[in-house]
Short mmCIF file of C-alpha atoms (C1' of nucleotides) in Angstrom, two decimals:
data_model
loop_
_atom_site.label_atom_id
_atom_site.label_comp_id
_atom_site.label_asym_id
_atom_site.label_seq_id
_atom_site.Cartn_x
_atom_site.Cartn_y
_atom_site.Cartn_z
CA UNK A 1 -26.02 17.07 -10.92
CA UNK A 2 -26.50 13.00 -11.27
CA UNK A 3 -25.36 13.77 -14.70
CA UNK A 4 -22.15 14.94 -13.35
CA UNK A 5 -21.93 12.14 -10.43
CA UNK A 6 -22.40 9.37 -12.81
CA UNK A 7 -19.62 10.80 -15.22
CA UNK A 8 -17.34 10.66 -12.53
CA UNK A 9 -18.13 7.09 -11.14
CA UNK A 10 -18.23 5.73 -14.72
CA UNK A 11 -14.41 7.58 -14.75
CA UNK A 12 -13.61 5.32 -11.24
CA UNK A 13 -14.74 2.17 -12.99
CA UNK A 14 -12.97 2.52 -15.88
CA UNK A 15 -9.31 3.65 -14.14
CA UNK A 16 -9.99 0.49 -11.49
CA UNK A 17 -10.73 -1.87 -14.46
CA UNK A 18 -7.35 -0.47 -16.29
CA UNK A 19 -5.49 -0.72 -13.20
CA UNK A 20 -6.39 -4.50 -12.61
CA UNK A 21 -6.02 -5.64 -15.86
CA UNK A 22 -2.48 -2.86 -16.17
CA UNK A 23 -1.31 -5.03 -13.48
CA UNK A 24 -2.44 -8.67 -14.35
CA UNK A 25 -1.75 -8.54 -18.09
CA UNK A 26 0.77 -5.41 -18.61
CA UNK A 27 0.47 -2.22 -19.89
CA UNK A 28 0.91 -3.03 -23.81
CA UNK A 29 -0.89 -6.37 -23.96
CA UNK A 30 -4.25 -4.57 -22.48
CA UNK A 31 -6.26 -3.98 -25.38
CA UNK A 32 -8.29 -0.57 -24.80
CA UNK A 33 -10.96 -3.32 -26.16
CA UNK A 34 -10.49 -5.68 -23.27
CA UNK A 35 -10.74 -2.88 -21.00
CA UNK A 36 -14.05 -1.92 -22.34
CA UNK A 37 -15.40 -5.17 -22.57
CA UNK A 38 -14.24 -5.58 -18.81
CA UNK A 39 -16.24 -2.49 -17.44
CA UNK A 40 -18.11 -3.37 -19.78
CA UNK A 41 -18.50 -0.72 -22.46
CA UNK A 42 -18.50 0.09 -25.94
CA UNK A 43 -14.78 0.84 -27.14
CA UNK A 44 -15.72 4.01 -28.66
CA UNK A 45 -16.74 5.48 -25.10
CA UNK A 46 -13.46 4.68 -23.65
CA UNK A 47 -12.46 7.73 -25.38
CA UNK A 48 -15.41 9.87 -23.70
CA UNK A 49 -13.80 9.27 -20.97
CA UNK A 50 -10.28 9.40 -21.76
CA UNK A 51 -8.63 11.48 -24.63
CA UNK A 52 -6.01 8.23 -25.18
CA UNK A 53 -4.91 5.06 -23.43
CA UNK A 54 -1.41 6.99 -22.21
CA UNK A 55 -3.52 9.27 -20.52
CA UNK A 56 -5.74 6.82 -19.28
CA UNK A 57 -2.15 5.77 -17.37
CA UNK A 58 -1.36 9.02 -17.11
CA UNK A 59 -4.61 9.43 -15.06
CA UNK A 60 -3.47 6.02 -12.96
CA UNK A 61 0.01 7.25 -12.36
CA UNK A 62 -0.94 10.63 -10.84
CA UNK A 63 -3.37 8.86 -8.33
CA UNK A 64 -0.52 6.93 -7.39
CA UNK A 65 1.90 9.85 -6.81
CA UNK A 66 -0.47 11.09 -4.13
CA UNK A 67 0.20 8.03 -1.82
CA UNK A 68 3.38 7.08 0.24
CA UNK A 69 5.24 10.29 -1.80
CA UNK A 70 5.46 11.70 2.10
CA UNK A 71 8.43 9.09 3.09
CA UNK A 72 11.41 10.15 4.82
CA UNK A 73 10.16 13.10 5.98
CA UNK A 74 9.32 14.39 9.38
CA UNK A 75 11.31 11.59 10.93
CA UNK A 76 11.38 11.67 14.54
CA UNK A 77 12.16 8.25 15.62
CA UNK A 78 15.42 6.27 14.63
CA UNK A 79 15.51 5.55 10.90
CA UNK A 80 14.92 1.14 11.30
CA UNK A 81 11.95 1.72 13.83
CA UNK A 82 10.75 4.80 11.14
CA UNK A 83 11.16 2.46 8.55
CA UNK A 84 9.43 -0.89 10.15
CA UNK A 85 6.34 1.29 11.25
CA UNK A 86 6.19 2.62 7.69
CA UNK A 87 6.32 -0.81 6.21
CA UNK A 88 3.80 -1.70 8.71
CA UNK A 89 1.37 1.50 7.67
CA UNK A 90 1.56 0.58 3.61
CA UNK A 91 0.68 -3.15 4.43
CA UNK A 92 -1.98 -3.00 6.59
CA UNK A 93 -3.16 0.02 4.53
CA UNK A 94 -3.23 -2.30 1.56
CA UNK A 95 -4.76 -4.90 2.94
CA UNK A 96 -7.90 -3.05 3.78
CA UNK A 97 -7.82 -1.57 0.27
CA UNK A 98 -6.65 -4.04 -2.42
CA UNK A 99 -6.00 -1.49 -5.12
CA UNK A 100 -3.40 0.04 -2.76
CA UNK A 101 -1.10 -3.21 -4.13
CA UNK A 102 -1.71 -3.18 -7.75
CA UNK A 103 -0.81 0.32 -7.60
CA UNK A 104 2.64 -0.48 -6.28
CA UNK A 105 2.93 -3.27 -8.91
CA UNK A 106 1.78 -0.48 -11.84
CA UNK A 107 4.25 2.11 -10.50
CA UNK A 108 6.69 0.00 -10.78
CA UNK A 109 5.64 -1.30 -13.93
CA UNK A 110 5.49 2.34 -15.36
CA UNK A 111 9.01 2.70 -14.22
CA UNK A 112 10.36 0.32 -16.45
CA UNK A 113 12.10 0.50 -19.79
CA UNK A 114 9.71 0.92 -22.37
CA UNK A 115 6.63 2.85 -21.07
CA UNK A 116 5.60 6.03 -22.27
CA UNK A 117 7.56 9.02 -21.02
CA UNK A 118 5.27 11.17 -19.52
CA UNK A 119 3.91 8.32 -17.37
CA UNK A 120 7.77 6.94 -16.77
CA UNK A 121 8.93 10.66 -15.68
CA UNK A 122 6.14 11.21 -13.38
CA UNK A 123 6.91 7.78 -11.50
CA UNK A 124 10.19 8.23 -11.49
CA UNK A 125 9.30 11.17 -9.75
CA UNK A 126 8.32 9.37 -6.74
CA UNK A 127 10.51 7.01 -6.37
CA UNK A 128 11.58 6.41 -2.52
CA UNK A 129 14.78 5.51 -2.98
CA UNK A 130 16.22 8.52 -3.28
CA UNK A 131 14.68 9.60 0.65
CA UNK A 132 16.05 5.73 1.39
CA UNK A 133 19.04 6.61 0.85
CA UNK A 134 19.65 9.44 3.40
CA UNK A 135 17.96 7.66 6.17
CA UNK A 136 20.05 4.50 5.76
CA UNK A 137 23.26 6.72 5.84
CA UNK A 138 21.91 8.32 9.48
CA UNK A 139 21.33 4.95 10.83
CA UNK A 140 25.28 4.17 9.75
CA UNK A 141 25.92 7.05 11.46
CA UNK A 142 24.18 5.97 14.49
CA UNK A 143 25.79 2.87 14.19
CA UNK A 144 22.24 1.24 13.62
CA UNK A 145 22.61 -0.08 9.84
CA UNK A 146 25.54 -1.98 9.20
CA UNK A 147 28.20 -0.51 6.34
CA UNK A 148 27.66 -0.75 2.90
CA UNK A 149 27.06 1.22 -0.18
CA UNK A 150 23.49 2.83 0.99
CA UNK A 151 22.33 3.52 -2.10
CA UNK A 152 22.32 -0.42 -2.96
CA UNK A 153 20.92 -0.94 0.18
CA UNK A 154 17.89 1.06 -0.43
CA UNK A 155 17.73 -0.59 -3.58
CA UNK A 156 17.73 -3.92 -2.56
CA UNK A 157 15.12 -2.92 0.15
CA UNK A 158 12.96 -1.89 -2.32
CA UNK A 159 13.23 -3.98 -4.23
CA UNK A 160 11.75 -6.97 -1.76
CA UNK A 161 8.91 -4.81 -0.80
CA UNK A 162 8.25 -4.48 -4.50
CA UNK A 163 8.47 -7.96 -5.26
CA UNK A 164 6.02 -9.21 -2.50
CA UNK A 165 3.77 -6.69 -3.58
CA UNK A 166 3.81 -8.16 -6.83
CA UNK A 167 3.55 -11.96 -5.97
CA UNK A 168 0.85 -10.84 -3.79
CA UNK A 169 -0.49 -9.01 -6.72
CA UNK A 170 -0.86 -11.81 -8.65
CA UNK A 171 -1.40 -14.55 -5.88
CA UNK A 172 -4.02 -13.31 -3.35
CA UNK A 173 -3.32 -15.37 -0.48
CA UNK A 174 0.20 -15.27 0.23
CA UNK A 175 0.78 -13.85 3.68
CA UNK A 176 2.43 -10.58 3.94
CA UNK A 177 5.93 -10.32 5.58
CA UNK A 178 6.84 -8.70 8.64
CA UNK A 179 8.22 -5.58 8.78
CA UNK A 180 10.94 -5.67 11.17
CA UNK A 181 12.67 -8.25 9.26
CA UNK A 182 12.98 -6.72 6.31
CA UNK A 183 14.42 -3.81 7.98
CA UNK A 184 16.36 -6.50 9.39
CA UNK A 185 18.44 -6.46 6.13
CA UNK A 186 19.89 -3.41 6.67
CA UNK A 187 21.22 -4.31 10.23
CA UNK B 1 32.47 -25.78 -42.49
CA UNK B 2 33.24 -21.31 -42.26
CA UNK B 3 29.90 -21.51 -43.65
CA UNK B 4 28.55 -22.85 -40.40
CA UNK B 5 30.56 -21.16 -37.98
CA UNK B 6 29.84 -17.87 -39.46
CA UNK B 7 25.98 -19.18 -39.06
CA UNK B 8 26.65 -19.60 -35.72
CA UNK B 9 28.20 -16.57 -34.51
CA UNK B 10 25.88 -14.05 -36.43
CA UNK B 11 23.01 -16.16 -34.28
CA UNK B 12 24.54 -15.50 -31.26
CA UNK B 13 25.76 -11.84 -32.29
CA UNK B 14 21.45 -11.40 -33.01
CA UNK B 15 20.66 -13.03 -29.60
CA UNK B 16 23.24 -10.58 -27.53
CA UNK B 17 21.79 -7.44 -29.42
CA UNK B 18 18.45 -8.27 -28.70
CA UNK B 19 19.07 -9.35 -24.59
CA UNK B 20 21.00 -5.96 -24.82
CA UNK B 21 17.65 -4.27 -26.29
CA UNK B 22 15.16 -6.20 -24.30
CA UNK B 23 16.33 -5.45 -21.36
CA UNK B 24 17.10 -1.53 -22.04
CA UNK B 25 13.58 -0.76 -23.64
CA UNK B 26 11.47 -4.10 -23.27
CA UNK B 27 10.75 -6.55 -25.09
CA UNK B 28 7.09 -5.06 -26.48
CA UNK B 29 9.06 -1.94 -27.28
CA UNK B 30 11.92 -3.78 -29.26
CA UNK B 31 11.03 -3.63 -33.06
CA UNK B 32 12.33 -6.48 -34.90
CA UNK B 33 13.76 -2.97 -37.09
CA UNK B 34 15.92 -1.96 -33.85
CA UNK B 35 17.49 -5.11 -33.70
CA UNK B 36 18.60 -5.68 -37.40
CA UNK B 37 19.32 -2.10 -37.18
CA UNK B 38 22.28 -2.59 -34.39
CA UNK B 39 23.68 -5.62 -35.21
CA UNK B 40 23.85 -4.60 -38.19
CA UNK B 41 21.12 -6.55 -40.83
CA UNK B 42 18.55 -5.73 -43.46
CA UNK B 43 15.15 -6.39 -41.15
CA UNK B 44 14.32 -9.08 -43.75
CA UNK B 45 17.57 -11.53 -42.28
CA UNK B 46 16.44 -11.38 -38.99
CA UNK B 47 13.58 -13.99 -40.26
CA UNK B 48 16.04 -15.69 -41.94
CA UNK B 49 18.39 -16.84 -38.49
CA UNK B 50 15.39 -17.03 -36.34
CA UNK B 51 11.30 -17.89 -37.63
CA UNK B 52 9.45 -14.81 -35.11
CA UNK B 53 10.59 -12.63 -32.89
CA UNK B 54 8.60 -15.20 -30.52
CA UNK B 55 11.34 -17.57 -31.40
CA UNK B 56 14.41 -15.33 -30.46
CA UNK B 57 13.48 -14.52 -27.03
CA UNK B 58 12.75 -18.11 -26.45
CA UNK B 59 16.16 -19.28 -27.87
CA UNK B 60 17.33 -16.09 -24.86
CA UNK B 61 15.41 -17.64 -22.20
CA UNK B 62 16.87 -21.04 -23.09
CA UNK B 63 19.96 -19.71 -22.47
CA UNK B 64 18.93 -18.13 -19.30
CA UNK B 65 17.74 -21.37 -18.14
CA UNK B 66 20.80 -23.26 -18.10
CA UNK B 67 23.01 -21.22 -15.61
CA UNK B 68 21.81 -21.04 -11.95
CA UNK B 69 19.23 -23.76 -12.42
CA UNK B 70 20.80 -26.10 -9.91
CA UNK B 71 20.16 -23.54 -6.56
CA UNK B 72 19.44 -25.73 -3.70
CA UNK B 73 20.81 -28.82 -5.02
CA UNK B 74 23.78 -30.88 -2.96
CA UNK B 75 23.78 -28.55 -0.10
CA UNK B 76 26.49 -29.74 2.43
CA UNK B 77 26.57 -26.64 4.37
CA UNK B 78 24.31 -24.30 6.86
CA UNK B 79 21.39 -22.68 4.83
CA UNK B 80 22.41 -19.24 5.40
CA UNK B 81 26.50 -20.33 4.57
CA UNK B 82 24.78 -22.18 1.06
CA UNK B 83 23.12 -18.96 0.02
CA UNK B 84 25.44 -16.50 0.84
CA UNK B 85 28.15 -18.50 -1.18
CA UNK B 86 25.43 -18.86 -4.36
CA UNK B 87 25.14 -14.95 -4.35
CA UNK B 88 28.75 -14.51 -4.09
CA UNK B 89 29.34 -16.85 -7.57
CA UNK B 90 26.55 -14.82 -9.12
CA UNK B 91 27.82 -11.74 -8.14
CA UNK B 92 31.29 -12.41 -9.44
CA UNK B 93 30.70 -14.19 -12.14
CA UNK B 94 28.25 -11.19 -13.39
CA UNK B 95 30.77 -9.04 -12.98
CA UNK B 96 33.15 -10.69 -15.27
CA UNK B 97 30.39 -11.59 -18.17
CA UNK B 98 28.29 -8.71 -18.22
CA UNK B 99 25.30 -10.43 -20.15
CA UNK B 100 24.89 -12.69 -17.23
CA UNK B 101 23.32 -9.26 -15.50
CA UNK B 102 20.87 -8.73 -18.72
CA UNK B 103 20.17 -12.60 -18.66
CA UNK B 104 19.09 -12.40 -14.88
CA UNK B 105 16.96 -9.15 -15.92
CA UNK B 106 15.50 -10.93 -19.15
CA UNK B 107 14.44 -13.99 -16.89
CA UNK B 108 12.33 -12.21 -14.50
CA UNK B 109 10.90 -9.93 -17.17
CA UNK B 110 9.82 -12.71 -19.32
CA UNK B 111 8.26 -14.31 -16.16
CA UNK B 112 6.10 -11.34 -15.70
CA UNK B 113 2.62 -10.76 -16.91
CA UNK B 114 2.11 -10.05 -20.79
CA UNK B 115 5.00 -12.01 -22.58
CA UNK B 116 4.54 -15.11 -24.60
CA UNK B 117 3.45 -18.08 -23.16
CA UNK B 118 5.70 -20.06 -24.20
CA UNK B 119 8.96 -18.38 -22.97
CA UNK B 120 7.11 -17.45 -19.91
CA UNK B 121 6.18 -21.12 -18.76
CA UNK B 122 9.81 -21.90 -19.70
CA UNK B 123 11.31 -18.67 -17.36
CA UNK B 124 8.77 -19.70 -15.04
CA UNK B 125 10.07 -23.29 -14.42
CA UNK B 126 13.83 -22.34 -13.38
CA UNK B 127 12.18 -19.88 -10.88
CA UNK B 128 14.37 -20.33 -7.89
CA UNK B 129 11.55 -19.44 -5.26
CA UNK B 130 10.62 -23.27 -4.56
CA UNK B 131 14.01 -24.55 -3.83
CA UNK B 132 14.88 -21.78 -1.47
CA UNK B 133 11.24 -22.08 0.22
CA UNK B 134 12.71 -25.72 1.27
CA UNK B 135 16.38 -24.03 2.33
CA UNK B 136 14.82 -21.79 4.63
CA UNK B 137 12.38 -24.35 6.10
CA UNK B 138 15.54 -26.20 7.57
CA UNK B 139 17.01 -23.14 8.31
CA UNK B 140 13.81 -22.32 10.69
CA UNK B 141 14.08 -25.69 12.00
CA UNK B 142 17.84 -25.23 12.60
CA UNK B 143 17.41 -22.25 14.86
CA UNK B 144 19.26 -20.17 11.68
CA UNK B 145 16.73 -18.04 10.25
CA UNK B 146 13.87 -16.18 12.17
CA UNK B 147 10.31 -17.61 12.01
CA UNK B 148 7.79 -16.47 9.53
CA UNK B 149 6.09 -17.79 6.22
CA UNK B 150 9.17 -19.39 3.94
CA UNK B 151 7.73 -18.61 0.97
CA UNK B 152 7.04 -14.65 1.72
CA UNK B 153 10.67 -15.04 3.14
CA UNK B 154 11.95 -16.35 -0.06
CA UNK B 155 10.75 -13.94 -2.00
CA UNK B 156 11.75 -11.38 -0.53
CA UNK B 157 15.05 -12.48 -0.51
CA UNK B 158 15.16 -13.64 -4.49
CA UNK B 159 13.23 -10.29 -4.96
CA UNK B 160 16.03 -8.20 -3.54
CA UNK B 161 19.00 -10.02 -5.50
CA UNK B 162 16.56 -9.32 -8.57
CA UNK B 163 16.24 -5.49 -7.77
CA UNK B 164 20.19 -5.11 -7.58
CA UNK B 165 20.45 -6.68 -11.05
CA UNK B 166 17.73 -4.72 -12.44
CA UNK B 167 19.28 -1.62 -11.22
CA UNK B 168 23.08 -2.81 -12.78
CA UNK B 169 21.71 -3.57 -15.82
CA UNK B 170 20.69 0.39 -16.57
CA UNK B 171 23.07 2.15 -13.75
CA UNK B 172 26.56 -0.16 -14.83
CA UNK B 173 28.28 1.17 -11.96
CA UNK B 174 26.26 0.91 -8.95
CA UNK B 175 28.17 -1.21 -6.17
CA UNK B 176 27.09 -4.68 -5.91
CA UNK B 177 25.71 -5.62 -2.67
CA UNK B 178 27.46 -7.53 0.18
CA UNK B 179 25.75 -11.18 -0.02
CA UNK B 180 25.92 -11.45 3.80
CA UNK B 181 23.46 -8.99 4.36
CA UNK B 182 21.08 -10.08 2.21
CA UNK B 183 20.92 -13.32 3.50
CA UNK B 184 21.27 -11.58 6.91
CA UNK B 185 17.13 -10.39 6.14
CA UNK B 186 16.30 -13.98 7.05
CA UNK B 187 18.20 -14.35 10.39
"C1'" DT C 1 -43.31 19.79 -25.87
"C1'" DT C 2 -39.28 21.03 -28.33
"C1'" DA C 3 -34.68 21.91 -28.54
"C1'" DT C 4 -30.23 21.02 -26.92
"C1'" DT C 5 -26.69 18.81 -24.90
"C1'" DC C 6 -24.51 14.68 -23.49
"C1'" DA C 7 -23.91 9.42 -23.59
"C1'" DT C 8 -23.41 5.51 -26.26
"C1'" DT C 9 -22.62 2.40 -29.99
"C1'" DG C 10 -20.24 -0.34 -33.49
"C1'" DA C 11 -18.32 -0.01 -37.74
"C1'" DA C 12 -14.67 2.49 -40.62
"C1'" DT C 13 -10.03 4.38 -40.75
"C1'" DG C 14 -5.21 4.74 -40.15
"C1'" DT C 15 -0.91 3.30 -38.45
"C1'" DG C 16 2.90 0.76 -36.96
"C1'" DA C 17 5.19 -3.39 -36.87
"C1'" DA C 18 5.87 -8.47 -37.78
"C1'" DT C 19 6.26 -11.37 -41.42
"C1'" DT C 20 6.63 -12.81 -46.39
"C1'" DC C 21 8.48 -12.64 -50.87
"C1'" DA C 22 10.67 -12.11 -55.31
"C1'" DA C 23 14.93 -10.83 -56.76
"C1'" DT C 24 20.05 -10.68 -56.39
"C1'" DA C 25 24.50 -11.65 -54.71
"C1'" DT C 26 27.77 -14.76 -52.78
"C1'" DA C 27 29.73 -19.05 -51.58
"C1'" DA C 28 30.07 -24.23 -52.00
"C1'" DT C 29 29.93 -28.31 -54.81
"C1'" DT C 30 30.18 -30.86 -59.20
"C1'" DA D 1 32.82 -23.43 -65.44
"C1'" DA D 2 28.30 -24.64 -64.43
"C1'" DT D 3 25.14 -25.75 -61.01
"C1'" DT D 4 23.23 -25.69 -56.68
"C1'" DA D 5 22.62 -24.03 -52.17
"C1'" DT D 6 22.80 -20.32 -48.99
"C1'" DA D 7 22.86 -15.34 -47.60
"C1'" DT D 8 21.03 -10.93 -48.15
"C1'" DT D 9 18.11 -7.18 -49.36
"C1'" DG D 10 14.21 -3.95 -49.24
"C1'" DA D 11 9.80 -3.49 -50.66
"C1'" DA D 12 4.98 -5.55 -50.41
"C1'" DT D 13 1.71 -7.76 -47.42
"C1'" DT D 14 -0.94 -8.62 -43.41
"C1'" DC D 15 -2.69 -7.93 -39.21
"C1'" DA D 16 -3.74 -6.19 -34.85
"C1'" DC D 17 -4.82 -2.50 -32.60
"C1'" DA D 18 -5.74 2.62 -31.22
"C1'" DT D 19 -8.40 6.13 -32.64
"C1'" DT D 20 -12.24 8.51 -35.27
"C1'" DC D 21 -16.81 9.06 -36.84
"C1'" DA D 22 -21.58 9.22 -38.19
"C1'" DA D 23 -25.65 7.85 -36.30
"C1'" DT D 24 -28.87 6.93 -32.33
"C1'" DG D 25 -30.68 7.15 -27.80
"C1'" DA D 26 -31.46 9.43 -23.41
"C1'" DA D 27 -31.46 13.19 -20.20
"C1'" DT D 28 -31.84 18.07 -19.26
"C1'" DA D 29 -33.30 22.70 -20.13
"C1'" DA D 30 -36.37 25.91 -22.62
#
DNA sequence: TTATTCATTGAATGTGAATTCAATATAATT
DNA sequence: AATTATATTGAATTCACATTCAATGAATAA
């Protein structure tokens, strides 16, 4: 089945094309067109491929729900060394495979105001703050974390992660952060 | 002049309906429609108080520019004491004019990919990344803050203050964050 | 080889949204 | 009061895309 094979490559191309530009130009200012002419292909065979540029998202937004959606669970070691080593996993991960970081950036893209719903609700879906959260309020517990309202401390953990991501979405050579002191934060 | 004045305030009652809308559902997902719609205006008005829609979020980031643009300038105190006393202004001074949240919101939106070029050069240039980069240099060579790449450090830090804001802006009564422990990420 | 199915193209279509416009009302100036 | 300038409206226009389509080429199956 090459027929079937090439089908599915031609699919990869296309979704890593979308995701780049998704995440270097936005969502609405990608022109299905520039995404053609990026693979390159004729704009009519886009929608061979894919019934509609939400689902062509869609399709983006459900490959990113398979990643990291296993946080905060199984946690055997204290929250801040759970969190630094899972920092450490995502980054390193990423490094090795680019993609892995303009897939953060698009998730949190998608979770903006303004995107479609069906792509929004499915990456809301996933969001790790809600897992944040209860770990931060064990590690009060334990006297680990310092006080504070943990649900805008998971936020504003996030949120840091997210933005380096981004930068380094945009600006390939930055140097990644370490881990242990952006768990420091919460300290 | 009542002629003038009433100019002036139906201007600024258009820009505060459309930061409001911006920020809710985007700027790309903002019809010019929505706007005149909730101020209240026929759509045709709009055109007549500002020449594009281009135009009004310009005249917005204006506005945003002139507020916090003077981070990192006569700093008489430690590093980390500066920052943490700039967040606490922010923080309080958001909490008493609610658009300063949106406005915060609005900036880094407008700096992202996808939005004019105009307004995003403009956003882009009161980016408070390089002045903090410097901050936290002397606060490395002071022995205050941890060691580590100053720019990755700075925005992480800006990036986390951004992510609170963000968060506000939709969820109004979300706890703002303690500025000591953000700042305490860099120690 | 012939028929059939799938891949591919680029132009045509349709739609939604910014912008323009001609007309009308309201206020300011003389 | 008459004239001029400004405010306001909603419909008409334009334009930029997403999406569709009819036609063509290429691979697979018969």
């Amino acid at each position: 089945m090459t027929r079937k094979e090439q089908k599915e490559e031609r699919k990869q191309a296309i979704l890593m094309t979308a995701l780049t530009l998704f995440v270097e130009r936005g969502y609405h200012e990608t022109k299905i067109t520039d995404i053609a002419e990026a693979v390159p292909m004729s704009t009519g065979l886009m929608f061979h491929y894919f019934a509609s540029k939400e689902e062509l998202l869609l399709e983006l937004v459900r490959m990113g729900t398979m990643g990291p959606g296993s946080f905060g669970e199984n946690v055997t070691v204290p929250p801040d060394v759970y969190m630094t080593m899972f920092l450490n996993t995502i980054f390193s991960f990423a490094t090795e495979q680019p993609w892995v970081f303009y897939m953060f950036v698009l998730m949190a893209q998608v979770r903006r105001p303004g995107m479609p719903e069906e792509a929004r609700k499915l990456a809301e879906s996933v969001d790790a703050v809600a897992p944040t959260v209860k770990l931060i309020k064990k590690g009060q517990k334990d006297g680990i974390f310092h006080k504070g309202n943990a649900e805008t401390m998971a936020i504003a953990f996030w949120a840091s992660v997210q933005g380096i991501m981004e930068f380094r979405s945009i600006n390939k050579d930055i140097k990644m952060p370490d881990p242990e002191w952006i768990v420091a934060m919460l300290k």
